[in-house]
Short mmCIF file of C-alpha atoms and ligand atoms in Angstrom, two decimals:
data_model
loop_
_atom_site.label_atom_id
_atom_site.label_comp_id
_atom_site.label_asym_id
_atom_site.label_seq_id
_atom_site.Cartn_x
_atom_site.Cartn_y
_atom_site.Cartn_z
CA MET S 1460 -43.17 -156.74 -176.45
CA PRO S 1461 -41.69 -154.92 -179.90
CA ASP S 1462 -41.15 -151.16 -179.76
CA ASN S 1463 -43.09 -149.40 -182.24
CA ARG S 1464 -43.11 -146.14 -180.64
CA ILE S 1465 -42.12 -142.91 -182.49
CA ILE S 1466 -40.74 -140.80 -179.52
CA LEU S 1467 -39.49 -137.02 -179.98
CA HIS S 1468 -37.10 -135.37 -177.88
CA VAL S 1469 -36.37 -131.63 -178.01
CA ASP S 1470 -33.54 -129.49 -176.26
CA MET S 1471 -33.09 -126.08 -176.76
CA ASP S 1472 -29.82 -125.20 -178.27
CA TYR S 1473 -27.23 -123.09 -175.28
CA PHE S 1474 -30.68 -122.21 -173.84
CA PHE S 1475 -30.23 -119.43 -171.13
CA ALA S 1476 -27.54 -117.96 -173.26
CA GLN S 1477 -29.32 -118.44 -176.24
CA CYS S 1478 -32.94 -116.20 -174.62
CA GLU S 1479 -30.63 -113.14 -173.65
CA GLU S 1480 -28.94 -113.12 -177.20
CA ARG S 1481 -33.03 -113.16 -177.96
CA GLU S 1482 -33.18 -110.16 -175.36
CA HIS S 1483 -30.40 -107.98 -176.33
CA PRO S 1484 -29.91 -108.82 -179.97
CA GLU S 1485 -26.37 -106.90 -179.47
CA LEU S 1486 -24.44 -109.98 -178.08
CA LYS S 1487 -25.10 -111.86 -181.31
CA GLY S 1488 -21.93 -113.22 -182.30
CA LYS S 1489 -19.82 -112.37 -179.29
CA PRO S 1490 -19.16 -115.39 -176.54
CA VAL S 1491 -21.84 -114.90 -173.93
CA VAL S 1492 -21.51 -116.27 -170.56
CA ILE S 1493 -24.30 -116.81 -167.63
CA CYS S 1494 -23.35 -117.06 -164.56
CA VAL S 1495 -24.56 -118.18 -161.26
CA TYR S 1496 -22.56 -115.85 -158.44
CA SER S 1497 -22.43 -117.55 -155.37
CA GLY S 1498 -23.41 -114.00 -153.51
CA ARG S 1499 -19.51 -114.31 -151.80
CA GLY S 1500 -18.77 -111.06 -153.66
CA GLY S 1501 -16.67 -110.30 -157.03
CA ASP S 1502 -16.44 -113.75 -159.18
CA SER S 1503 -17.20 -115.94 -156.72
CA GLY S 1504 -19.27 -118.98 -158.33
CA ALA S 1505 -19.97 -120.76 -161.30
CA VAL S 1506 -20.72 -120.99 -165.07
CA SER S 1507 -24.63 -122.05 -166.01
CA THR S 1508 -24.34 -122.07 -169.78
CA SER S 1509 -22.34 -119.78 -172.31
CA ASN S 1510 -23.01 -120.09 -175.81
CA TYR S 1511 -21.05 -121.80 -178.75
CA GLU S 1512 -18.41 -118.57 -179.39
CA ALA S 1513 -17.30 -118.87 -175.70
CA ARG S 1514 -17.47 -123.11 -175.62
CA LYS S 1515 -14.53 -122.33 -178.49
CA PHE S 1516 -12.63 -120.38 -175.50
CA GLY S 1517 -13.09 -123.66 -173.25
CA ILE S 1518 -15.57 -121.63 -171.24
CA LYS S 1519 -18.11 -124.12 -170.21
CA ALA S 1520 -21.24 -124.97 -167.84
CA GLY S 1521 -19.24 -125.71 -164.37
CA ILE S 1522 -15.91 -124.21 -164.11
CA PRO S 1523 -15.64 -120.87 -161.34
CA ILE S 1524 -16.65 -117.69 -163.54
CA SER S 1525 -13.11 -116.19 -162.69
CA ARG S 1526 -11.67 -119.22 -164.40
CA ALA S 1527 -13.94 -118.44 -167.22
CA LYS S 1528 -12.63 -114.57 -167.05
CA LYS S 1529 -9.01 -115.43 -167.36
CA LEU S 1530 -9.69 -118.13 -170.51
CA ASN S 1531 -11.57 -115.14 -171.96
CA PRO S 1532 -11.21 -111.47 -170.40
CA ASP S 1533 -13.73 -110.26 -173.08
CA ALA S 1534 -16.17 -112.41 -173.33
CA VAL S 1535 -20.02 -111.03 -172.06
CA PHE S 1536 -20.46 -112.08 -168.56
CA LEU S 1537 -24.36 -111.95 -167.21
CA PRO S 1538 -25.89 -113.59 -164.02
CA VAL S 1539 -28.59 -115.62 -164.64
CA ASN S 1540 -32.04 -114.34 -165.40
CA MET S 1541 -34.15 -117.24 -164.33
CA GLU S 1542 -37.36 -115.71 -164.37
CA LEU S 1543 -37.16 -115.07 -168.24
CA TYR S 1544 -35.85 -118.47 -169.18
CA ARG S 1545 -39.09 -120.03 -167.46
CA SER S 1546 -41.26 -117.71 -168.83
CA ILE S 1547 -39.74 -118.72 -172.33
CA SER S 1548 -39.58 -122.48 -171.66
CA ASP S 1549 -43.56 -122.00 -170.77
CA ASP S 1550 -43.54 -120.81 -174.29
CA ILE S 1551 -41.85 -123.28 -175.81
CA MET S 1552 -43.84 -126.62 -174.08
CA GLU S 1553 -46.96 -124.76 -174.72
CA ILE S 1554 -46.04 -125.16 -178.86
CA LEU S 1555 -44.63 -128.86 -177.96
CA ARG S 1556 -48.25 -129.53 -176.49
CA GLY S 1557 -49.98 -127.96 -179.39
CA PHE S 1558 -48.06 -130.48 -181.53
CA SER S 1559 -48.34 -133.90 -179.09
CA ASP S 1560 -51.01 -135.10 -176.68
CA ILE S 1561 -48.84 -136.51 -174.57
CA VAL S 1562 -45.39 -134.20 -173.58
CA GLU S 1563 -43.16 -134.63 -170.55
CA GLN S 1564 -41.01 -131.74 -169.48
CA GLU S 1565 -37.69 -133.49 -168.51
CA SER S 1566 -36.07 -129.98 -167.27
CA ILE S 1567 -36.42 -126.46 -168.48
CA ASP S 1568 -34.83 -126.70 -171.95
CA GLU S 1569 -35.96 -129.95 -173.34
CA ALA S 1570 -38.88 -132.26 -173.20
CA PHE S 1571 -40.23 -135.88 -174.93
CA CYS S 1572 -43.23 -136.12 -177.43
CA ASP S 1573 -44.83 -139.35 -177.86
CA ILE S 1574 -46.08 -138.76 -181.75
CA THR S 1575 -46.19 -142.34 -182.48
CA GLY S 1576 -50.41 -141.96 -182.87
CA LYS S 1577 -49.51 -138.65 -184.83
CA VAL S 1578 -47.27 -139.71 -187.87
CA ALA S 1579 -47.68 -142.98 -189.78
CA ASP S 1580 -43.72 -143.41 -190.12
CA PHE S 1581 -40.23 -142.37 -189.27
CA ASP S 1582 -40.13 -139.83 -192.51
CA GLU S 1583 -43.47 -138.50 -191.52
CA ALA S 1584 -41.77 -138.12 -188.11
CA LYS S 1585 -38.98 -136.37 -189.15
CA LYS S 1586 -41.30 -133.34 -191.28
CA LEU S 1587 -43.32 -133.11 -188.06
CA ALA S 1588 -39.98 -132.51 -185.86
CA ALA S 1589 -39.04 -129.74 -188.51
CA GLN S 1590 -42.24 -128.08 -188.45
CA ILE S 1591 -42.04 -128.05 -184.59
CA LYS S 1592 -38.77 -126.55 -184.87
CA ASP S 1593 -40.19 -124.25 -187.37
CA ALA S 1594 -42.59 -122.81 -184.78
CA ILE S 1595 -40.46 -122.65 -182.29
CA ARG S 1596 -37.53 -120.88 -183.96
CA GLN S 1597 -40.69 -118.21 -185.30
CA ASN S 1598 -42.69 -118.00 -182.45
CA VAL S 1599 -40.32 -117.60 -179.45
CA GLY S 1600 -37.17 -117.13 -181.84
CA LEU S 1601 -35.12 -119.58 -180.41
CA THR S 1602 -33.23 -122.82 -182.25
CA CYS S 1603 -33.52 -126.41 -180.79
CA SER S 1604 -32.20 -129.43 -181.58
CA ALA S 1605 -34.61 -132.74 -181.93
CA GLY S 1606 -33.86 -136.23 -181.93
CA ILE S 1607 -36.60 -139.35 -183.21
CA ALA S 1608 -36.06 -142.91 -182.26
CA PRO S 1609 -38.45 -145.34 -180.77
CA ASN S 1610 -37.84 -144.90 -177.29
CA LYS S 1611 -36.76 -142.12 -174.96
CA LEU S 1612 -33.30 -143.64 -174.12
CA VAL S 1613 -32.28 -143.42 -177.71
CA ALA S 1614 -34.18 -140.03 -178.53
CA LYS S 1615 -32.27 -137.80 -176.05
CA ILE S 1616 -28.79 -139.36 -177.30
CA ALA S 1617 -30.30 -138.70 -180.97
CA SER S 1618 -31.39 -134.96 -180.04
CA ASP S 1619 -27.68 -134.41 -178.93
CA PHE S 1620 -25.87 -136.08 -181.85
CA GLN S 1621 -25.72 -132.61 -184.09
CA LYS S 1622 -26.13 -130.04 -181.80
CA PRO S 1623 -26.77 -126.82 -182.46
CA ASP S 1624 -29.76 -126.88 -184.71
CA GLY S 1625 -29.66 -130.37 -185.23
CA LEU S 1626 -32.62 -132.80 -186.30
CA THR S 1627 -31.43 -137.06 -186.16
CA VAL S 1628 -33.46 -139.86 -187.33
CA VAL S 1629 -32.94 -143.39 -185.61
CA LYS S 1630 -34.87 -145.91 -187.40
CA PRO S 1631 -35.49 -149.11 -184.87
CA GLU S 1632 -33.39 -150.88 -187.56
CA GLU S 1633 -30.48 -147.84 -187.11
CA VAL S 1634 -30.50 -148.32 -183.30
CA ARG S 1635 -27.55 -150.77 -182.75
CA THR S 1636 -25.13 -149.18 -185.17
CA PHE S 1637 -25.95 -145.62 -184.39
CA LEU S 1638 -25.20 -146.80 -180.14
CA GLU S 1639 -22.18 -148.73 -181.05
CA PRO S 1640 -19.66 -146.11 -181.10
CA LEU S 1641 -20.27 -143.78 -178.67
CA LYS S 1642 -19.19 -143.75 -175.17
CA VAL S 1643 -21.00 -145.25 -172.42
CA THR S 1644 -21.53 -142.44 -170.52
CA ASP S 1645 -23.53 -141.16 -173.71
CA LEU S 1646 -26.20 -143.41 -172.03
CA ILE S 1647 -28.23 -141.24 -169.47
CA GLY S 1648 -28.15 -143.06 -166.37
CA VAL S 1649 -24.48 -144.88 -167.07
CA GLY S 1650 -22.50 -142.20 -164.52
CA LYS S 1651 -18.90 -141.73 -163.92
CA LYS S 1652 -18.12 -144.05 -161.75
CA THR S 1653 -20.06 -146.61 -163.82
CA ALA S 1654 -17.96 -145.91 -166.64
CA GLU S 1655 -14.47 -145.94 -164.77
CA ARG S 1656 -15.52 -149.37 -163.82
CA LEU S 1657 -16.05 -150.37 -167.47
CA ASN S 1658 -13.14 -148.84 -168.82
CA GLU S 1659 -10.96 -150.85 -166.51
CA LEU S 1660 -12.33 -153.93 -167.80
CA GLY S 1661 -11.71 -152.25 -171.65
CA ILE S 1662 -15.11 -151.19 -172.44
CA ASN S 1663 -15.26 -148.00 -173.72
CA THR S 1664 -18.25 -148.27 -176.07
CA ILE S 1665 -21.86 -148.97 -175.69
CA GLY S 1666 -20.76 -151.59 -178.69
CA ASP S 1667 -18.31 -152.58 -176.38
CA MET S 1668 -20.92 -152.86 -173.50
CA SER S 1669 -23.99 -154.50 -175.25
CA LYS S 1670 -21.19 -157.83 -175.98
CA LEU S 1671 -20.81 -158.23 -172.16
CA SER S 1672 -23.12 -160.83 -170.55
CA ILE S 1673 -25.85 -159.79 -168.21
CA GLY S 1674 -24.50 -162.28 -165.97
CA GLU S 1675 -20.93 -160.64 -166.56
CA LEU S 1676 -22.92 -157.43 -165.64
CA VAL S 1677 -25.27 -158.24 -162.63
CA SER S 1678 -21.78 -159.56 -160.87
CA GLU S 1679 -20.31 -156.46 -161.54
CA PHE S 1680 -22.72 -154.29 -161.09
CA GLY S 1681 -25.79 -155.92 -158.98
CA GLN S 1682 -29.28 -157.43 -160.08
CA ALA S 1683 -31.11 -154.48 -161.34
CA LYS S 1684 -28.46 -152.07 -162.78
CA GLY S 1685 -26.82 -155.10 -164.28
CA ALA S 1686 -29.89 -155.86 -165.98
CA TRP S 1687 -30.50 -152.60 -166.91
CA MET S 1688 -27.31 -151.51 -169.00
CA LYS S 1689 -27.94 -154.94 -170.79
CA GLN S 1690 -31.14 -153.73 -171.88
CA ALA S 1691 -29.38 -149.78 -172.72
CA SER S 1692 -26.89 -150.76 -174.16
CA GLN S 1693 -28.50 -152.69 -177.09
CA GLY S 1694 -30.71 -149.42 -177.52
CA ILE S 1695 -33.58 -151.22 -175.32
CA ASP S 1696 -36.24 -148.70 -173.41
CA THR S 1697 -39.89 -149.34 -172.35
CA THR S 1698 -40.52 -146.36 -170.12
CA PRO S 1699 -43.25 -144.51 -171.30
CA VAL S 1700 -43.76 -140.35 -172.37
CA GLN S 1701 -45.46 -139.42 -169.08
CA GLU S 1702 -47.29 -136.00 -168.32
CA ARG S 1703 -45.96 -134.87 -164.92
CA GLU S 1704 -48.89 -133.29 -162.96
CA GLY S 1705 -48.28 -129.74 -161.75
CA THR S 1706 -45.68 -129.42 -163.84
CA GLU S 1707 -48.07 -126.75 -166.98
CA GLN S 1708 -48.33 -123.45 -166.42
CA ILE S 1709 -48.67 -120.62 -169.18
CA GLY S 1710 -47.09 -117.44 -168.77
CA ARG S 1711 -46.59 -113.76 -170.69
CA ILE S 1712 -43.59 -111.73 -170.12
CA THR S 1713 -43.40 -108.07 -171.73
CA THR S 1714 -40.63 -105.19 -171.48
CA LEU S 1715 -42.36 -102.20 -170.65
CA LYS S 1716 -41.89 -99.20 -173.67
CA GLU S 1717 -39.58 -97.18 -170.39
CA ASP S 1718 -38.75 -98.36 -166.74
CA THR S 1719 -41.64 -97.16 -164.89
CA LYS S 1720 -43.19 -97.54 -161.08
CA ASP S 1721 -46.61 -95.70 -162.52
CA LEU S 1722 -48.93 -98.07 -161.07
CA LYS S 1723 -51.31 -97.13 -164.13
CA VAL S 1724 -49.00 -98.29 -166.85
CA ILE S 1725 -47.97 -101.44 -165.14
CA LEU S 1726 -52.14 -102.12 -164.75
CA ASP S 1727 -52.63 -101.20 -168.07
CA THR S 1728 -50.22 -103.96 -169.33
CA ILE S 1729 -51.44 -106.71 -166.64
CA ASP S 1730 -54.50 -106.34 -168.74
CA ARG S 1731 -53.26 -106.88 -171.31
CA LEU S 1732 -51.60 -109.92 -170.39
CA SER S 1733 -54.44 -110.95 -168.90
CA GLY S 1734 -56.26 -111.26 -171.99
CA GLU S 1735 -53.60 -112.42 -173.70
CA VAL S 1736 -53.39 -115.65 -171.06
CA SER S 1737 -56.85 -116.08 -170.65
CA GLY S 1738 -57.25 -116.76 -174.64
CA LYS S 1739 -54.75 -119.37 -174.42
CA LEU S 1740 -56.62 -121.16 -171.65
CA LYS S 1741 -60.12 -120.87 -173.32
CA GLU S 1742 -57.96 -122.49 -176.06
CA ARG S 1743 -57.29 -125.04 -174.18
CA LYS S 1744 -60.63 -125.59 -172.01
CA LEU S 1745 -58.35 -124.93 -168.69
CA SER S 1746 -59.40 -123.50 -165.17
CA PHE S 1747 -56.62 -122.63 -162.99
CA ARG S 1748 -56.15 -121.97 -159.43
CA SER S 1749 -52.56 -119.86 -158.77
CA VAL S 1750 -52.28 -116.55 -160.14
CA THR S 1751 -48.83 -115.16 -160.06
CA PHE S 1752 -47.53 -111.22 -160.72
CA ILE S 1753 -43.86 -111.21 -161.93
CA GLY S 1754 -41.69 -108.03 -161.81
CA ILE S 1755 -38.58 -107.26 -162.98
CA SER S 1756 -36.78 -104.06 -161.67
CA THR S 1757 -34.33 -102.32 -163.41
CA ASP S 1758 -31.43 -103.95 -161.75
CA PHE S 1759 -32.85 -107.22 -163.30
CA LYS S 1760 -34.12 -108.66 -159.92
CA THR S 1761 -36.86 -110.78 -160.48
CA HIS S 1762 -40.03 -110.45 -157.84
CA THR S 1763 -43.14 -112.37 -157.69
CA LYS S 1764 -45.99 -112.40 -155.98
CA SER S 1765 -48.72 -115.13 -155.95
CA ARG S 1766 -52.38 -116.35 -155.14
CA THR S 1767 -53.62 -119.50 -154.90
CA LEU S 1768 -57.65 -119.15 -154.98
CA GLY S 1769 -60.01 -121.10 -153.14
CA ALA S 1770 -61.69 -122.60 -156.09
CA PRO S 1771 -60.67 -123.10 -160.42
CA ALA S 1772 -61.53 -120.22 -162.33
CA LYS S 1773 -61.21 -120.04 -166.15
CA ASP S 1774 -62.64 -116.40 -167.03
CA ALA S 1775 -60.45 -113.15 -167.91
CA GLY S 1776 -62.04 -111.42 -165.13
CA THR S 1777 -60.83 -113.04 -162.30
CA ILE S 1778 -57.26 -113.60 -164.22
CA LYS S 1779 -57.61 -109.73 -164.52
CA ARG S 1780 -59.04 -108.85 -160.96
CA VAL S 1781 -56.38 -111.44 -159.10
CA ALA S 1782 -53.54 -110.19 -160.90
CA ASN S 1783 -54.28 -106.21 -160.75
CA GLU S 1784 -54.81 -107.29 -156.73
CA LEU S 1785 -51.21 -108.82 -156.97
CA ALA S 1786 -49.50 -106.15 -158.84
CA ARG S 1787 -51.18 -103.44 -156.50
CA ASP S 1788 -49.77 -105.13 -153.36
CA PHE S 1789 -46.76 -105.57 -155.05
CA ILE S 1790 -46.00 -101.71 -155.68
CA VAL S 1791 -47.33 -100.82 -152.41
CA GLN S 1792 -44.32 -103.12 -151.19
CA TYR S 1793 -41.79 -102.34 -153.35
CA PRO S 1794 -41.92 -98.92 -155.00
CA THR S 1795 -39.22 -99.58 -157.22
CA ALA S 1796 -39.32 -98.79 -161.00
CA LEU S 1797 -40.07 -101.73 -163.08
CA ARG S 1798 -38.22 -102.93 -166.52
CA ARG S 1799 -40.23 -105.74 -166.99
CA VAL S 1800 -43.49 -107.42 -166.15
CA GLY S 1801 -45.16 -110.69 -166.15
CA LEU S 1802 -48.28 -112.98 -165.37
CA ARG S 1803 -48.23 -116.43 -165.19
CA VAL S 1804 -51.29 -118.65 -164.44
CA ALA S 1805 -50.90 -122.86 -163.18
CA ASN S 1806 -52.55 -125.77 -161.29
CA PHE S 1807 -54.44 -126.16 -163.78
CA SER S 1808 -57.74 -128.81 -164.15
CA GLY S 1809 -60.20 -129.54 -167.21
CA GLU S 1810 -59.52 -131.04 -170.62
CA LYS S 1811 -56.22 -131.16 -172.10
CA SER S 1812 -57.08 -130.25 -175.97
CA GLN S 1813 -55.39 -129.94 -178.84
CA MET S 1814 -54.62 -126.78 -180.51
CA THR S 1815 -53.27 -127.09 -184.39
CA LEU S 1816 -51.32 -126.38 -186.58
CA GLY S 1817 -52.95 -123.28 -188.00
CA GLU S 1818 -52.51 -121.40 -184.75
CA PHE S 1819 -49.04 -121.12 -184.49
P1 LIG V 1462 -26.82 -127.17 -175.18
O1 LIG V 1462 -27.81 -128.31 -174.90
O2 LIG V 1462 -25.28 -128.21 -175.12
O3 LIG V 1462 -26.93 -126.38 -176.28
O4 LIG V 1462 -26.19 -126.38 -174.01
P2 LIG V 1462 -27.12 -126.05 -173.00
O5 LIG V 1462 -26.79 -124.59 -172.17
O6 LIG V 1462 -28.86 -125.61 -173.01
O7 LIG V 1462 -27.15 -127.22 -172.05
P3 LIG V 1462 -28.01 -128.03 -171.08
O8 LIG V 1462 -29.54 -128.45 -172.19
O9 LIG V 1462 -27.01 -129.19 -170.39
O10 LIG V 1462 -28.88 -127.30 -169.78
C1 LIG V 1462 -29.75 -126.59 -169.97
C2 LIG V 1462 -29.70 -124.93 -169.33
O11 LIG V 1462 -29.63 -125.87 -167.97
C3 LIG V 1462 -28.51 -124.26 -169.72
O12 LIG V 1462 -28.58 -123.58 -170.49
C4 LIG V 1462 -28.47 -123.75 -168.62
C5 LIG V 1462 -28.48 -124.63 -167.13
N1 LIG V 1462 -27.63 -125.39 -166.56
C6 LIG V 1462 -26.92 -126.76 -167.46
N2 LIG V 1462 -26.09 -127.24 -166.73
C7 LIG V 1462 -26.27 -126.54 -165.04
C8 LIG V 1462 -25.24 -126.15 -164.42
O13 LIG V 1462 -24.23 -127.15 -164.27
N3 LIG V 1462 -25.52 -125.46 -163.20
C9 LIG V 1462 -26.34 -124.32 -163.73
N4 LIG V 1462 -26.78 -123.61 -162.75
N5 LIG V 1462 -27.22 -123.99 -164.78
C10 LIG V 1462 -27.08 -125.22 -165.97
CA1 LIG V 1463 -29.86 -128.23 -174.45
CA1 LIG V 1464 -30.71 -129.70 -171.75
#
């Protein structure tokens, strides 16, 4: 089967750290390190990610926070603020869904889009990707890197090829030469162990790997893995881009003018956010079954309160009413000042209609 699809992969640049830069513009230009504190006190924990300034000092995902502090004591160290990253992620996914019917969210900061039906060829695909990057920059305020290829395997490698703010197109006839010089671990699915064994066999690049016969690969790595490796090293991948059920949600989060526990201020804000969220639902003709109130307190802790409805609803009134009740319950339970409040609906049913470019 000839693979004549056009697949786009979008991956946000230094995502958690870039979200923080957006929220705190004074951080721009400084090394920023996002930390997962283990809760055992002090600097115990690991680096979740860092911006490119911090990476210049060797500070990268996975290293201990204490080590990062030694590498650059003057860097800005921040705790993970997952609720913020999730709400920004939702906004990004929503933009992608406006451009492509088929979107598969792969992780918090990346997604595949099958744009075969949207463009005539790879040149048009490149223009569409540039538009998507602009829409994300203008509406969300963040940069991303995009890759376009005939399949998911190659598109993902392409998006990583020129980071940050990259756009790499690999046409079908360029796939082999594009992959040839790359390390075997650049193929998602070739892990550390497999790579070590390949290196022992003198196989370092994807090009080397493609020259092994299927028999050699199968006898070394087993039937299924060997067969897959033969295909992958030639840039062949037929897995479809598939929307994952239940991953979709629409939310809005906002910073209050000042920290407050004033119920009226919070409810007024929730009313406004309800209007925005129901507007989005209306455009997409979606019904929802769950509503979540999000409150971020002055110590940057995120609190949520959710309710699942007995039956799907789609009207602004229901969102407002349920969100209001959740907010009231929250304030009664935690009489703490809030810095940010938000609202999210999920568990969708109904039509997934397209948004037009003009809406962005
Ligand atoms: P990039 O794509 O190289 O510009 O940088 P990131 O930071 O976007 O890296 P990516 O795409 O691998 O991961 C997306 C986010 O996921 C990242 O901003 C933080 C989080 N993340 C990545 N690796 C780890 C990890 O090892 N531990 C934890 N807790 N979070 C991680
Ligand atoms: Ca990323
Ligand atoms: Ca990623």
